[in-house]
Structures are given as structure tokens and as C-alpha cells.
Amino acid sequence: MSKNMFKSGCLVRTAHVILTWITTLVLFLHNTDLGKCRERGDLLQPVVFISVVLLSVLLYFTVSLMDPGFVLSDSDTKGTLVESNEELEKMIPQDHSSLKQRRCGYCFKLQPMRARHCKMCKRCVRRFDHHCPWIDNCVGERNHKWFLLYLCVQFVAVSWGLQASWSGVVSAPTWQQWFAQNGFLLGAFAVTAVFSVVVLLLLCIHLYLASVNSTTWEFMSRQRILYLKHCDAEENPFDRGVFCNLWDFCCACGTVAWERIYIRHTDADK
């Protein structure tokens, strides 16, 4: 039973929520900036902080529970994507061997460009970025922008919590008394400090990847990906400029035929 719970992500998500609200409770029960505002009756900062924390939790569940862009089975795509796949095959020149759709060696589904099979989810994911153990879900074409938005909100929450926890640390005549008075705040400070560093690194990485229209998998495994092997080290066939990349990343809805963008790029280089 516990093994199934861990596989479903219940333990990971429960631990995340418990840690979030325990840290928030510590910040309000001690003599921090947030606690002082609450005692004075100035509720603006506490309400905004709670709203940011609540939004981060809601985004966390949104990203962790939504479909990241799983590749549909052949029968599910009948009447929708089959025609577009046939049209795409006619568009692909014979020398574009890297564009020929292949079947996944694990789930045997037709795998579109930029898709990859996730061994943890046991399914193929469109525009696969990575499998994140923090959310116990893949980051792919459908939830990547929500993952980035979650990182932004989470960074605001943890950096604010870091400042608030440090503001409540008080002095004491001895080290024993100092630790006794500040023990919970030091724990909250350590948690928010670690999460601040991790979230900031992830935020910077994914902002960069979004700006160049790349993924973590493509960036880390470039030499093993068929459609990127022939490209130069600095060349990205999907890069359309920072503004267009960010616009497509944030505003594009539905699936994207990356094969067509790839063909236009390679034809332009000839």
C-alpha cells in the first residue's frame, strides 16, 4: 500500500504541503516582520504573503497533477492527427532521415519529434523536458509554462520567507539560550535558504531554455539526439529569436508540429 502511495506521488506532495505550512506557521508565531504586522493589526503584508504561499501550493498541484503532454496511442489519434501525419510525411524529403517518425522501444507508440519516453511515468511525453521528482510528474509541452510560473511564484514565497525568518532572530546572553529562542526560526531559515537557492537555479535555467526554445533533455543529451547530431554546437533548429520563443512558450496552445519548423530551418540553411 505504501509503495503504491509513493508511486502516485502522495507522499511527495503531502510532505511538500506540510513543510510549506509548518514554515509559514513558524514565521507568524515568532517575532518576525510578519508576526509584528499581525500583532499591530496591519494585515496587508500577512494577507499578501499567505496569498503568495497559497498560490504557490495551487500551482504546485496544477503542475504535478496535469497531463504534461502524453503522446496518444495510434487509435486515439485516428481522425485527428493521422491525416496531419500523412500530410507531414509527404512534406518530408527523402534525405531527412532524422524526421521519420519511429516507434518508441518501450510503449511502441509513434513518437513525434522532441518527444521522449519517460521510464518513471512509463509513457512518451511531447517536447519532453525532464521528469521532476519534486512534483512527481514529467515537465513537457503542456505544463512547462505552468512549471516556470510555479517557479516564479515559489521563488517570491521562499525569498520572502527567508527575509522574514531572519528578521525574527533575537540575541541572547548564551549560545544555549540563543538556540532555544531561535531554534524554530533557524529551521525555517535553513529550509527557505535551501529552497531559495534551488528554485533560483531552476528558474534561471528554465528561463534560458524557454528563451532559446530548448529543453533540459536536448541541452544535456545533444549528442545522442538524432535530429540534433548534425547541427553545430551553438545551432538550434527550433530557435526563432528570444521574443518569438518566449511568446510561443507562454502563449502557444495545443500541440506543435516541430517537424515543420525543423524543415523550414534546414531548408533555409541550404
Coordinates of N, CA and C in Angstrom, one line a residue, residues 230-231 235-239 260-270:
H230 N 23.6 16.5 -36.4 CA 24.3 17.1 -37.5 C 24.4 18.6 -37.3
C231 N 23.8 19.2 -36.3 CA 23.8 20.7 -36.0 C 25.1 21.1 -35.4
E235 N 24.0 25.7 -32.7 CA 22.9 25.8 -33.5 C 21.7 25.1 -32.9
N236 N 20.5 25.7 -33.0 CA 19.3 25.1 -32.5 C 18.2 25.3 -33.6
P237 N 17.8 24.3 -34.2 CA 16.8 24.4 -35.4 C 15.5 24.9 -35.0
F238 N 15.2 25.0 -33.7 CA 13.9 25.5 -33.2 C 13.9 26.9 -32.7
D239 N 15.1 27.5 -32.7 CA 15.2 28.9 -32.2 C 14.8 29.9 -33.2
R260 N 7.8 20.5 -38.9 CA 7.7 21.6 -40.0 C 8.6 22.7 -39.7
I261 N 8.7 23.1 -38.4 CA 9.7 24.1 -38.0 C 11.1 23.7 -38.3
Y262 N 11.4 22.4 -38.1 CA 12.7 21.9 -38.3 C 13.0 21.9 -39.8
I263 N 12.0 21.5 -40.7 CA 12.2 21.5 -42.1 C 12.5 22.9 -42.6
R264 N 11.7 23.9 -42.1 CA 11.9 25.3 -42.6 C 13.3 25.8 -42.2
H265 N 13.8 25.4 -41.1 CA 15.1 25.8 -40.7 C 16.2 25.2 -41.5
T266 N 16.1 23.9 -41.7 CA 17.1 23.2 -42.5 C 17.1 23.6 -44.0
D267 N 15.9 23.9 -44.5 CA 15.8 24.4 -45.9 C 16.4 25.8 -46.0
A268 N 16.2 26.6 -45.0 CA 16.8 28.0 -45.0 C 18.3 28.0 -45.0
D269 N 18.9 26.9 -44.4 CA 20.3 26.9 -44.3 C 21.0 26.4 -45.6
K270 N 20.1 25.8 -46.5 CA 20.7 25.2 -47.7 C 21.1 26.3 -48.7

